[in-house]
GROMACS .gro file of C-alpha atoms in nm:
model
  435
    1UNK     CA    1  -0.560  -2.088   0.666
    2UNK     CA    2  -0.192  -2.085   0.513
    3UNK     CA    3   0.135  -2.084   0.689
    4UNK     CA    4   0.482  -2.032   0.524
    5UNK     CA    5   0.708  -2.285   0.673
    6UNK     CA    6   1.122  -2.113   0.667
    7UNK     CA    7   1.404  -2.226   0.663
    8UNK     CA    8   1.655  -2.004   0.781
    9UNK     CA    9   2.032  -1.883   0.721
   10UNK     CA   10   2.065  -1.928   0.328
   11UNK     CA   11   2.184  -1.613   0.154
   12UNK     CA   12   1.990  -1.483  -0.115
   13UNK     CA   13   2.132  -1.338  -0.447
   14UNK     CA   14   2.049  -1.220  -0.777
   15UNK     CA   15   1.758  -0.994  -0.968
   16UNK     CA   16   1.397  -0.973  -0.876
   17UNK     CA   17   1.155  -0.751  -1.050
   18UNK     CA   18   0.913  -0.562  -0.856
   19UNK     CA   19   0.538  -0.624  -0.916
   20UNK     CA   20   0.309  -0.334  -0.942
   21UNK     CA   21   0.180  -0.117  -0.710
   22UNK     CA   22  -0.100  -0.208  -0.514
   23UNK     CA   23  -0.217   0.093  -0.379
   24UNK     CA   24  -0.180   0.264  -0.713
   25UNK     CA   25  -0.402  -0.033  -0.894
   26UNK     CA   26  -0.623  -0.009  -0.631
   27UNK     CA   27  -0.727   0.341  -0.715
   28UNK     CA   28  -0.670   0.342  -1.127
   29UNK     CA   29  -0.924   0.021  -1.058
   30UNK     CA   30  -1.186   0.200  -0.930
   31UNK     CA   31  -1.089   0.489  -1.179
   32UNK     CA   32  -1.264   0.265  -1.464
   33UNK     CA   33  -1.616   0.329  -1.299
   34UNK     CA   34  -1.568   0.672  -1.462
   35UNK     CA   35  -1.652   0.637  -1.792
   36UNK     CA   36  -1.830   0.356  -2.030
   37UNK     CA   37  -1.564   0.294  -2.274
   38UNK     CA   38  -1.309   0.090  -2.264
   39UNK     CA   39  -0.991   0.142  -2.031
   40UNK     CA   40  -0.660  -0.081  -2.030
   41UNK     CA   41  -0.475  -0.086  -1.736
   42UNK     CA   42  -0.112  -0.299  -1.741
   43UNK     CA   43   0.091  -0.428  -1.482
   44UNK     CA   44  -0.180  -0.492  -1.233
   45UNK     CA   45  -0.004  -0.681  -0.916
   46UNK     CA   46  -0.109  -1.066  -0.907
   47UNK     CA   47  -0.248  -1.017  -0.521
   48UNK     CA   48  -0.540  -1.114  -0.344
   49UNK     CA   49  -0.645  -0.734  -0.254
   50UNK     CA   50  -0.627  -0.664  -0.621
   51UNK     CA   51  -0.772  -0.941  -0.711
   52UNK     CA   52  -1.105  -0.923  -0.523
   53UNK     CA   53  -1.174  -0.574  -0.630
   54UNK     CA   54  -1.197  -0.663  -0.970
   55UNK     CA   55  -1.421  -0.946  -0.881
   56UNK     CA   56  -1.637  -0.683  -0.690
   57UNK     CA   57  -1.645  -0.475  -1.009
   58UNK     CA   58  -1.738  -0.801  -1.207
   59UNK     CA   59  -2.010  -0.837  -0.981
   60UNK     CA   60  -2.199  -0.469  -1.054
   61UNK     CA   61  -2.123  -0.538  -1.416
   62UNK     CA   62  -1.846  -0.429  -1.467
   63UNK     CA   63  -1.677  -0.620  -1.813
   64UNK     CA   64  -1.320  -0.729  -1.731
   65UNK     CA   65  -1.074  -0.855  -2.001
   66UNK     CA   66  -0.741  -1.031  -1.889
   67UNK     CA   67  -0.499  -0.955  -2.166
   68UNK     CA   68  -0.227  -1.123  -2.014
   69UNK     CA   69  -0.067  -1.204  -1.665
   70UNK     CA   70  -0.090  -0.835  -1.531
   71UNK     CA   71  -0.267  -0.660  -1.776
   72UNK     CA   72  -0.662  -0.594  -1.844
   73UNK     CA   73  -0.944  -0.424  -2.040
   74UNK     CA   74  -1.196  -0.291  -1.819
   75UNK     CA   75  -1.573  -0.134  -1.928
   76UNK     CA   76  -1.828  -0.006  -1.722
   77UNK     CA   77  -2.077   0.086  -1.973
   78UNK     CA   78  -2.346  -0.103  -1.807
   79UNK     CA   79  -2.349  -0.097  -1.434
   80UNK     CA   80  -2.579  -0.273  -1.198
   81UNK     CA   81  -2.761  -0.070  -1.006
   82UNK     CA   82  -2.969  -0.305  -0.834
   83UNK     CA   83  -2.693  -0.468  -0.674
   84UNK     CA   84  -2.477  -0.181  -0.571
   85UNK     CA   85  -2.750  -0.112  -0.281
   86UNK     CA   86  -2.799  -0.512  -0.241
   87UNK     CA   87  -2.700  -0.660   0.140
   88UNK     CA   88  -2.440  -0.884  -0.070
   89UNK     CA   89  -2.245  -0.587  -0.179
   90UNK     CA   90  -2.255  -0.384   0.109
   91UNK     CA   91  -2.120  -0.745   0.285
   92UNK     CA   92  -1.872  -0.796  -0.006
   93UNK     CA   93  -1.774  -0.449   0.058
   94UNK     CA   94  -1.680  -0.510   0.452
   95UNK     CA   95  -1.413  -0.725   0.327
   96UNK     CA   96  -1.208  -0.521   0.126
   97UNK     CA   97  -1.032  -0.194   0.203
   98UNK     CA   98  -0.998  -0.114  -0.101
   99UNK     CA   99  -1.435  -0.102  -0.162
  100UNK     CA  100  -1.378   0.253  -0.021
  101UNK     CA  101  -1.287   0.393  -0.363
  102UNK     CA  102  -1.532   0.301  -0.527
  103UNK     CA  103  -1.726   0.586  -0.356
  104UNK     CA  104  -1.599   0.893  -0.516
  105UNK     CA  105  -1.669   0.729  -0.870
  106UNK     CA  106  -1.996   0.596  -0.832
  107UNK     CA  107  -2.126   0.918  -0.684
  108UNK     CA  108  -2.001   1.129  -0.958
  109UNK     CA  109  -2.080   0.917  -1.237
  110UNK     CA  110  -2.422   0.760  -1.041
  111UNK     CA  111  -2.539   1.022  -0.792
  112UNK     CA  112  -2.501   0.846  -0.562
  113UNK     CA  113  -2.333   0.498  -0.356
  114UNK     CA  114  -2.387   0.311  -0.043
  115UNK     CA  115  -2.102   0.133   0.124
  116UNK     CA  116  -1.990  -0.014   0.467
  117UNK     CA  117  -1.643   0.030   0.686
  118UNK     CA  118  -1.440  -0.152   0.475
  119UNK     CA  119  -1.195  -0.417   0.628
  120UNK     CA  120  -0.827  -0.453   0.597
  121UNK     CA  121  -0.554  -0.425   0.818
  122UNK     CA  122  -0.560  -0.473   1.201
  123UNK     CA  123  -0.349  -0.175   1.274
  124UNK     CA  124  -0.513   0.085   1.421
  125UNK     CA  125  -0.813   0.328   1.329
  126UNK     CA  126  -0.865   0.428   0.933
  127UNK     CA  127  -1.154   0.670   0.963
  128UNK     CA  128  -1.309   0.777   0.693
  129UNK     CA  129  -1.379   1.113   0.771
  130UNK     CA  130  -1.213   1.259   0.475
  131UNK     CA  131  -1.387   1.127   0.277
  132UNK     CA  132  -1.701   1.238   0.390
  133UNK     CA  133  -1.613   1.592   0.441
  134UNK     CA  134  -1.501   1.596   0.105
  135UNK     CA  135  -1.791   1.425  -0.076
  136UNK     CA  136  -1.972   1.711   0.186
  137UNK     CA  137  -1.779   2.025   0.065
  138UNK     CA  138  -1.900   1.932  -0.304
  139UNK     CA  139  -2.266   1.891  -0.226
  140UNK     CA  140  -2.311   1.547  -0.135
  141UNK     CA  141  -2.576   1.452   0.114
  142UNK     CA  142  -2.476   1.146   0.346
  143UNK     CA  143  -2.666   0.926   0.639
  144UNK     CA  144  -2.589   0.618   0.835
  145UNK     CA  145  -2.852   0.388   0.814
  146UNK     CA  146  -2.798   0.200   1.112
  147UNK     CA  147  -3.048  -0.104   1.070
  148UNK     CA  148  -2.792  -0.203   0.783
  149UNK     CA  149  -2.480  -0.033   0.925
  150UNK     CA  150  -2.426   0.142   0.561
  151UNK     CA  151  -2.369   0.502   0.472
  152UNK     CA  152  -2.599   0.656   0.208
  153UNK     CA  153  -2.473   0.910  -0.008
  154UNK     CA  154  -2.620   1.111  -0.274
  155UNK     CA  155  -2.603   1.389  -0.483
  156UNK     CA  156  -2.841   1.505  -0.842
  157UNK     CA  157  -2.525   1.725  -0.909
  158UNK     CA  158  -2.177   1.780  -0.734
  159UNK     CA  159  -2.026   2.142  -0.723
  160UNK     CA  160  -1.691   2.267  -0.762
  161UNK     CA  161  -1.575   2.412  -0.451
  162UNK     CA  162  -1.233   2.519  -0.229
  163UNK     CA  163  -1.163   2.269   0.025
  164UNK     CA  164  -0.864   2.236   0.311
  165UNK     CA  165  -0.876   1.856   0.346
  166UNK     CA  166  -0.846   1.782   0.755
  167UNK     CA  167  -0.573   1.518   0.674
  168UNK     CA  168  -0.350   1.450   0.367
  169UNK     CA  169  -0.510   1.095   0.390
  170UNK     CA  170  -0.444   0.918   0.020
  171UNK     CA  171  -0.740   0.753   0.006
  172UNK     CA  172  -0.922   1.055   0.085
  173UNK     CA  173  -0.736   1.238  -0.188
  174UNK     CA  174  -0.788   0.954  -0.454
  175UNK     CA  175  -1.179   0.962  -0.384
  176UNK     CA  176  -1.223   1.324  -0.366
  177UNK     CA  177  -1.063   1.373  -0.666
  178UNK     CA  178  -1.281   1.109  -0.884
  179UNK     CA  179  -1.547   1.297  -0.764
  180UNK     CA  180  -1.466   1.589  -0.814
  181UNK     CA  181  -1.416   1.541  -1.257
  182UNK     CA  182  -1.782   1.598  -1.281
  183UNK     CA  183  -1.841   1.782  -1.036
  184UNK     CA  184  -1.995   2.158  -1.197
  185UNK     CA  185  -1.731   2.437  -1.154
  186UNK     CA  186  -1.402   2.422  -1.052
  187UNK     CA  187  -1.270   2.231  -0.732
  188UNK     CA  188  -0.977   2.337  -0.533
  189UNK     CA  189  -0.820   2.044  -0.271
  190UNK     CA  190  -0.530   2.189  -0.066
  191UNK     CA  191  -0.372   1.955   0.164
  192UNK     CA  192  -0.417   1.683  -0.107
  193UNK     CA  193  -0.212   1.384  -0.060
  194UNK     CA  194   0.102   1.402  -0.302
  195UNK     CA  195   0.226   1.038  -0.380
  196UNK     CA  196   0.384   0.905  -0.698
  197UNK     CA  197   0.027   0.674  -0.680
  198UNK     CA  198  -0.199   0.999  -0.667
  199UNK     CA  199  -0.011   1.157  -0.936
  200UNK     CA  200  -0.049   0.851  -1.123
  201UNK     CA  201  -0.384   0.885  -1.087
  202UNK     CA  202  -0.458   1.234  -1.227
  203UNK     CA  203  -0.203   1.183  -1.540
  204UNK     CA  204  -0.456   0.884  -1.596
  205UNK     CA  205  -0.777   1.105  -1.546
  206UNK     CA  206  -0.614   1.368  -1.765
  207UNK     CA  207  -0.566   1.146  -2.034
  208UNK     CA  208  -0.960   1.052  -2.031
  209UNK     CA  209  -1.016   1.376  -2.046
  210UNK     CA  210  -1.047   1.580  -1.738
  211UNK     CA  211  -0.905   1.891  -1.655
  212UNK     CA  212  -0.603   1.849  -1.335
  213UNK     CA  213  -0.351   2.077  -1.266
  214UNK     CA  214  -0.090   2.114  -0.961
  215UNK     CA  215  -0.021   1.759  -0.974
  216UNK     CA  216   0.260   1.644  -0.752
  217UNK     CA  217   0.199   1.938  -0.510
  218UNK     CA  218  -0.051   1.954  -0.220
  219UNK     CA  219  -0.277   2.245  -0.410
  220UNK     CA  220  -0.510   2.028  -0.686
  221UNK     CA  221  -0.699   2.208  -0.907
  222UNK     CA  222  -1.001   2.029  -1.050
  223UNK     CA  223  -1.224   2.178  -1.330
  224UNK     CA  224  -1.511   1.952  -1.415
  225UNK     CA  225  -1.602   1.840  -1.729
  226UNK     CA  226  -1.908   1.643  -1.879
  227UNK     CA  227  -1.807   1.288  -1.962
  228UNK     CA  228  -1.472   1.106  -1.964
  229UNK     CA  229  -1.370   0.840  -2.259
  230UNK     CA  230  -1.115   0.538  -2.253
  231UNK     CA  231  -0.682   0.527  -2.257
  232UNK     CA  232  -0.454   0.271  -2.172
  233UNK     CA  233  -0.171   0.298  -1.835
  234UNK     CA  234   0.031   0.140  -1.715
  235UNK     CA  235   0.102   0.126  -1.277
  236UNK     CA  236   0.400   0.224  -1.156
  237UNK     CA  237   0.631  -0.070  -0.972
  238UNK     CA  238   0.560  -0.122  -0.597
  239UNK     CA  239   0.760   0.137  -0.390
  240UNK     CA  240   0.649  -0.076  -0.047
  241UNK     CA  241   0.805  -0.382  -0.247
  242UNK     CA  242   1.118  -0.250  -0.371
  243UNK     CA  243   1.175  -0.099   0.013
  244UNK     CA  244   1.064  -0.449   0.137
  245UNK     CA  245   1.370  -0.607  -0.084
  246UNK     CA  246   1.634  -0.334   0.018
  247UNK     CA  247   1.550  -0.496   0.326
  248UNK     CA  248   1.572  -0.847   0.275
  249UNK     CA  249   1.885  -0.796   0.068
  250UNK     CA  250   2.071  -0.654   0.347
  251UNK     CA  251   1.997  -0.888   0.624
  252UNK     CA  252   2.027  -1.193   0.373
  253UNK     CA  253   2.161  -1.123   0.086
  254UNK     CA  254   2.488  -1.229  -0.139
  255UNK     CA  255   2.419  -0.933  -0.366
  256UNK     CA  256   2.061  -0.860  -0.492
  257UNK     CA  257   1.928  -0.633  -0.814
  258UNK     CA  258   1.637  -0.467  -0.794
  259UNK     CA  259   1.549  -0.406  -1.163
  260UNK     CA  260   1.335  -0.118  -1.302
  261UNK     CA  261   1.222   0.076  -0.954
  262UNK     CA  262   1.109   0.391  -1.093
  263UNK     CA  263   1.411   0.556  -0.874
  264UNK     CA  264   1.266   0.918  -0.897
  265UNK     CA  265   0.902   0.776  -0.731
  266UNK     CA  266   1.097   0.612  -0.456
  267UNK     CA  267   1.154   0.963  -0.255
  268UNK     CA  268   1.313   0.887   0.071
  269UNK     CA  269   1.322   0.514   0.067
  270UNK     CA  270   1.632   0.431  -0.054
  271UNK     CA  271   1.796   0.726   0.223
  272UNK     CA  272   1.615   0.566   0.487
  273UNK     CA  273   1.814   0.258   0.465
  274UNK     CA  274   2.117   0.399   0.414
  275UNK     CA  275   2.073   0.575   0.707
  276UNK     CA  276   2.090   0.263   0.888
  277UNK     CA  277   2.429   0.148   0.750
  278UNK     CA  278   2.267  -0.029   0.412
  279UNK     CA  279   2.476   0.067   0.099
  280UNK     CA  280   2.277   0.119  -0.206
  281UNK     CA  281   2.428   0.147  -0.558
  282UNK     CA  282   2.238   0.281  -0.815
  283UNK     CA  283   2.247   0.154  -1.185
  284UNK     CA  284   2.053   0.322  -1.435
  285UNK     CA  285   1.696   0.240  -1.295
  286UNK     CA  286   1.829  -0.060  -1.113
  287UNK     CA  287   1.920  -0.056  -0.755
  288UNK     CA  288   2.154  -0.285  -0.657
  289UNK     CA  289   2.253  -0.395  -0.291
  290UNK     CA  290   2.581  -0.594  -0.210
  291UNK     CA  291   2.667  -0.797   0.057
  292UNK     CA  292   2.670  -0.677   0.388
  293UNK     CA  293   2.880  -0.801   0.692
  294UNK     CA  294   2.793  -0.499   0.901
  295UNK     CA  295   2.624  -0.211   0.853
  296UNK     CA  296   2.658   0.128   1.105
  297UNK     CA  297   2.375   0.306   1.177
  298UNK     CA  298   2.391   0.714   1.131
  299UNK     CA  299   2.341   0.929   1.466
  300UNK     CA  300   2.242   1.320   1.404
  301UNK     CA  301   2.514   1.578   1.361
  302UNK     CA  302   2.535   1.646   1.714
  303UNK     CA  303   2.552   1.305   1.808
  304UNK     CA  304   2.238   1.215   1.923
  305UNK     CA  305   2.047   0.850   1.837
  306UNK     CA  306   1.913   0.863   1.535
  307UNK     CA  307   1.517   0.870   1.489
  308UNK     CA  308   1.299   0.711   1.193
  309UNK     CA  309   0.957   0.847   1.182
  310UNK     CA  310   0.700   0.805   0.953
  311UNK     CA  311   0.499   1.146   0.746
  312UNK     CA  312   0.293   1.212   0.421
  313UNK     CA  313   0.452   1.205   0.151
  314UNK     CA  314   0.746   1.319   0.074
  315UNK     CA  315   0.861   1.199   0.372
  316UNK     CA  316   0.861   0.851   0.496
  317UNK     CA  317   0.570   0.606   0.453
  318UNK     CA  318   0.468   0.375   0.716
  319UNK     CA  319   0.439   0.083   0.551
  320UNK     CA  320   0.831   0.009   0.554
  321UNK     CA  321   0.888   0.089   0.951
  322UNK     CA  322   0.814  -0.252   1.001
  323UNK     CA  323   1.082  -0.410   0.742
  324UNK     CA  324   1.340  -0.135   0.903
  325UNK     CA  325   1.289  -0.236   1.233
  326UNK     CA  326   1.334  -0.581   1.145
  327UNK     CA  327   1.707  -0.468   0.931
  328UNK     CA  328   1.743  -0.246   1.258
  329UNK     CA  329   1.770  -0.586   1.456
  330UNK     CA  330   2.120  -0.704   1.278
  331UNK     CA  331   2.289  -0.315   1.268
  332UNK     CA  332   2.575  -0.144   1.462
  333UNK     CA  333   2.392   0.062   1.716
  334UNK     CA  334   2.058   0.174   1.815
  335UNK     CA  335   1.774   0.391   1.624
  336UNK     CA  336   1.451   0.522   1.765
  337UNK     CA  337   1.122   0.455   1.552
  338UNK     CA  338   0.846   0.699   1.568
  339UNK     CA  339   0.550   0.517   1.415
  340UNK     CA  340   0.277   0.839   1.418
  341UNK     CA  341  -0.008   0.736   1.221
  342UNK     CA  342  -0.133   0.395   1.317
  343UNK     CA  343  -0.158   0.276   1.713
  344UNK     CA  344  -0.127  -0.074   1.650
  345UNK     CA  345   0.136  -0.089   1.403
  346UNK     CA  346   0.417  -0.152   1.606
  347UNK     CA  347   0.244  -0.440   1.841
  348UNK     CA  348   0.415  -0.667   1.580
  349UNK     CA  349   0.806  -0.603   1.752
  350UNK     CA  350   0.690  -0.845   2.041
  351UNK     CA  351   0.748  -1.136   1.787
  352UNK     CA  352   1.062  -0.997   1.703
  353UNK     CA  353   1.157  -0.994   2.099
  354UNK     CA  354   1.062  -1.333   2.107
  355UNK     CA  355   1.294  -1.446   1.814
  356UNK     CA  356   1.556  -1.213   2.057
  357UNK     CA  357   1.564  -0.897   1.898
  358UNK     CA  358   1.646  -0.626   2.124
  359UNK     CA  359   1.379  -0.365   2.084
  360UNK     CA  360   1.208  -0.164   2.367
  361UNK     CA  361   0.878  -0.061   2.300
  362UNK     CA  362   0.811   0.268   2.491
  363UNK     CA  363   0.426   0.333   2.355
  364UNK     CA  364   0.188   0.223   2.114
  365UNK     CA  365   0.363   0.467   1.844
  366UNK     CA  366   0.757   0.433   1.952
  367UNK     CA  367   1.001   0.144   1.967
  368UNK     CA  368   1.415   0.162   2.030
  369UNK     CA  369   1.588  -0.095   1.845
  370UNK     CA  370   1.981  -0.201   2.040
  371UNK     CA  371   2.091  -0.372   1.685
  372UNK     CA  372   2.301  -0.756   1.746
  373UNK     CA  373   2.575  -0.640   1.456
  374UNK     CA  374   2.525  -0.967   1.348
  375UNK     CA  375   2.718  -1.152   1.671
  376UNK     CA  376   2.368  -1.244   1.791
  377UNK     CA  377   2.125  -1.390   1.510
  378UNK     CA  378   1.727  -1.428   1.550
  379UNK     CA  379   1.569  -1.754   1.678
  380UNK     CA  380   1.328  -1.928   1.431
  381UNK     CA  381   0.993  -1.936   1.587
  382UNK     CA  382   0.642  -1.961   1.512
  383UNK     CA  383   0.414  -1.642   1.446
  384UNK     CA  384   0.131  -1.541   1.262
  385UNK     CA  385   0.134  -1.220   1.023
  386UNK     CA  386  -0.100  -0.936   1.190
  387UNK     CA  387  -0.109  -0.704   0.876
  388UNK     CA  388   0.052  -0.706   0.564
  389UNK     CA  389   0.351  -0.567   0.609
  390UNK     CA  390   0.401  -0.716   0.942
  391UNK     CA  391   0.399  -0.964   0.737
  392UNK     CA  392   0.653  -0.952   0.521
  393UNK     CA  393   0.922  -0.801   0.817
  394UNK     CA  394   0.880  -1.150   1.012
  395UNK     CA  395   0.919  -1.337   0.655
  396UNK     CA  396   1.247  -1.141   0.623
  397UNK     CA  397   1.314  -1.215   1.014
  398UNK     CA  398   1.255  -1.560   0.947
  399UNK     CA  399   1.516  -1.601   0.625
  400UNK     CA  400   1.780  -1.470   0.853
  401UNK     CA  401   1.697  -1.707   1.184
  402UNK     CA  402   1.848  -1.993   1.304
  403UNK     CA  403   1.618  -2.308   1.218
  404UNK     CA  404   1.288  -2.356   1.093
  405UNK     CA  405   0.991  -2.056   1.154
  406UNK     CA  406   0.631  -2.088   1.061
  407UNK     CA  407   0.460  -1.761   0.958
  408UNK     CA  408   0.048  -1.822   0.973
  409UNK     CA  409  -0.231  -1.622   0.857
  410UNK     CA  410  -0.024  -1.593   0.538
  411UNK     CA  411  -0.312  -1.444   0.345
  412UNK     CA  412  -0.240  -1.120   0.510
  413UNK     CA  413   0.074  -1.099   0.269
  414UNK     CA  414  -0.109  -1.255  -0.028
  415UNK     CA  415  -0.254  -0.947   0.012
  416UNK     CA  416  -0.010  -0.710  -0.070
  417UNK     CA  417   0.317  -0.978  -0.272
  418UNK     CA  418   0.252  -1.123  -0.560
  419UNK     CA  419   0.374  -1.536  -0.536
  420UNK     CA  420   0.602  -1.446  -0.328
  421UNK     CA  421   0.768  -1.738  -0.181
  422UNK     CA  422   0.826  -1.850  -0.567
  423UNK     CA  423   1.015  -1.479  -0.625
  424UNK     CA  424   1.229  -1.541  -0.318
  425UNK     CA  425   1.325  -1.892  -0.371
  426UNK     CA  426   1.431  -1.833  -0.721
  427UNK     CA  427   1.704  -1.610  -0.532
  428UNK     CA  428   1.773  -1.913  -0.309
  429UNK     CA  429   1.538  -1.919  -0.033
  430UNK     CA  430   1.382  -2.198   0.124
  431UNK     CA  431   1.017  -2.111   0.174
  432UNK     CA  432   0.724  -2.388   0.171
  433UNK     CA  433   0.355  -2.263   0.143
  434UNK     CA  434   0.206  -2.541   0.383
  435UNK     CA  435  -0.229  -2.493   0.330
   0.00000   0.00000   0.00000
């Protein structure tokens, strides 16, 4: 197991370039199970999540290309059916979240898959209910089979149907959707999922030839068509990222850029930190973030503490309330965090109170942070990364301590940053990857 070791207290300046987006390579990944001829996919993130997926595709046959550092040629022309119902990748399966999307394109382009609860985070309950139902509304027949703990699900032909999804749950959407472009008829999906990443996604199955309207809205239309051929796209850069470096740049930084960001994808992000005092100036498609000696967080027009709560898209996304509790530590004043999807998410603060952060955590879902306004800094400590972006909030905890933390269980991050103790010492960090 891997530990970053810290140093804290140096200030951090110049341009970083976001890698791209894991949860949108995740599901453009999968995508490739579609169709048998060849599909390029470019700037695929460098991360361990990422990373193992394609091995699992390599390993049902799957042919995978590396063009270069991020980009690939994938084609699925000649899958192995044999092994996708084999113990090893059911088991192979359990260890990545991301094995879940392979579902919704093996069962419209097979008839059918068999898959496990996939792993991931520690952060609460991810049930997969949506998925189910979904798969269910178009046909699909599923059962547990408990002597393997696997779900079985098959279908000789999907059908197009209308469907209110339970949830707006993104993987739900992604799968669903996959399924659905073969699927006979035409498929309705209100209460999709609307992310920049699930858009991506249907621009890409639209340009292999199926048939998707009402993208970026919560009302998908799906009409399904016979067989899908190859394209070439390219992922969109890492809106969890780029919010994870607003972050860092305002606790520690001397002046950061943050080049390329895909500004009209980032939604509220950017707002969010400025409403906690963090000035943002926006360049072309750069967003740069200056020095900060204080920053003031907003309260409501009538004067009331200001509350941060996470929602579906396009509101907030809960994989940044960690990093803005963490900024929330150094501000002027106090802000209430509503974290309402996940029930474990917000365990992580009690390293934070240890490295004397000021944060009272009512319940499993809300925490008030008392910012220091910078007259108090953190305490270097030592920690170990719960989830991934737990992960990265202590990281940028740590660069602004006093002394020396160690962060362990470091493959968490791997996870979801690409080399990213190299990206931050290049800016002038001092972060050592200790195995």
């Amino acid at each position: 197991m891997a530990s970053f070791i810290i140093e804290g207290g140096h200030r951090l300046q110049g341009e970083i370039v976001p890698q791209g987006a894991k949860n949108e390579a995740l599901q453009v990944i999968c995508a490739t199970l579609l169709t048998g001829d060849n599909v390029v996919i470019r700037n695929i993130p460098d991360i361990r999540d990422v990373n193992n997926l394609i091995l699992l595709l390599e390993d049902i046959g799957v042919k995978v290309e590396k063009l270069s550092a991020n980009d690939y040629r994938f084609c699925a022309d000649s899958l192995d059916l044999e092994y996708l119902e084999s113990d090893e990748f059911v088991h192979k399966c359990a260890q990545l979240r991301g094995s879940v999307l392979m579902i919704g394109p093996l069962l419209a382009r097979m008839g059918k898959a068999v898959i496990t609860k996939p792993g991931g985070d520690k952060i609460g309950r991810r049930r997969l209910d949506t998925h189910f139902l979904g798969f269910k509304h178009l046909g699909a027949k599923f059962a547990h089979i408990e002597e393997r703990n696997v779900y079985e699900i098959k279908a000789k032909q999907l059908k197009g149907c209308y469907m209110l999804l339970d949830e707006a749950s993104v993987t739900g959407t992604a799968n669903i959707i996959m399924a659905s472009v073969f699927a006979k008829g035409t498929t309705t999906i209100y209460n999709a999922a609307c992310e920049p990443y699930i858009q991506q996604l249907c621009h890409m199955l639209n340009s292999m030839g199926a048939n998707i309207s009402g993208i970026a809205s919560n009302l998908l239309t799906i009409v399904g068509v016979d067989r899908l051929h190859g394209t070439e796209h390219k992922i969109l850069p890492d809106m969890i990222e780029v919010g994870s470096f607003i972050g860092m740049a305002a606790m520690v930084g001397n002046e950061i850029r943050i080049k390329n960001v895909s500004l009209r994808n980032l939604g509220i992000i950017p707002d969010a930190f400025r409403r906690l005092g963090v000035k943002i100036d926006v360049e072309n498609d750069d967003l740069v973030i200056p020095h900060h000696k204080h920053y003031q967080i907003d309260s409501f027009i009538d004067g009331t503490i200001m509350t941060l709560a996470d929602a579906p898209w396009p509101g907030l996304t809960p994989d940044l309330l960690s990093v803005l509790i963490t900024v929330a530590t150094q501000a002027r004043g106090s802000v209430l965090f509503h974290q309402k999807m996940f029930e474990s998410r917000l365990f992580f603060v009690d390293k934070l109170i240890d490295m004397g952060a000021q944060i009272i955590l009512c319940d499993p879902h809300r925490a008030v942070v008392v910012g220091h306004d910078h007259k108090m800094r953190l305490r270097a400590g030592r920690m170990a990364s719960p989830d991934i972006r737990a992960g990265i909030a202590l990281l940028i905890a740590a660069l602004s301590a006093n002394g020396i933390s160690r962060i362990e269980n470091i493959e968490q991050i791997d996870r979801g940053y690409e080399n990213i103790e190299t990206r931050l010492n290049a800016l002038g960090a001092k972060i050592r990857r200790e195995e």
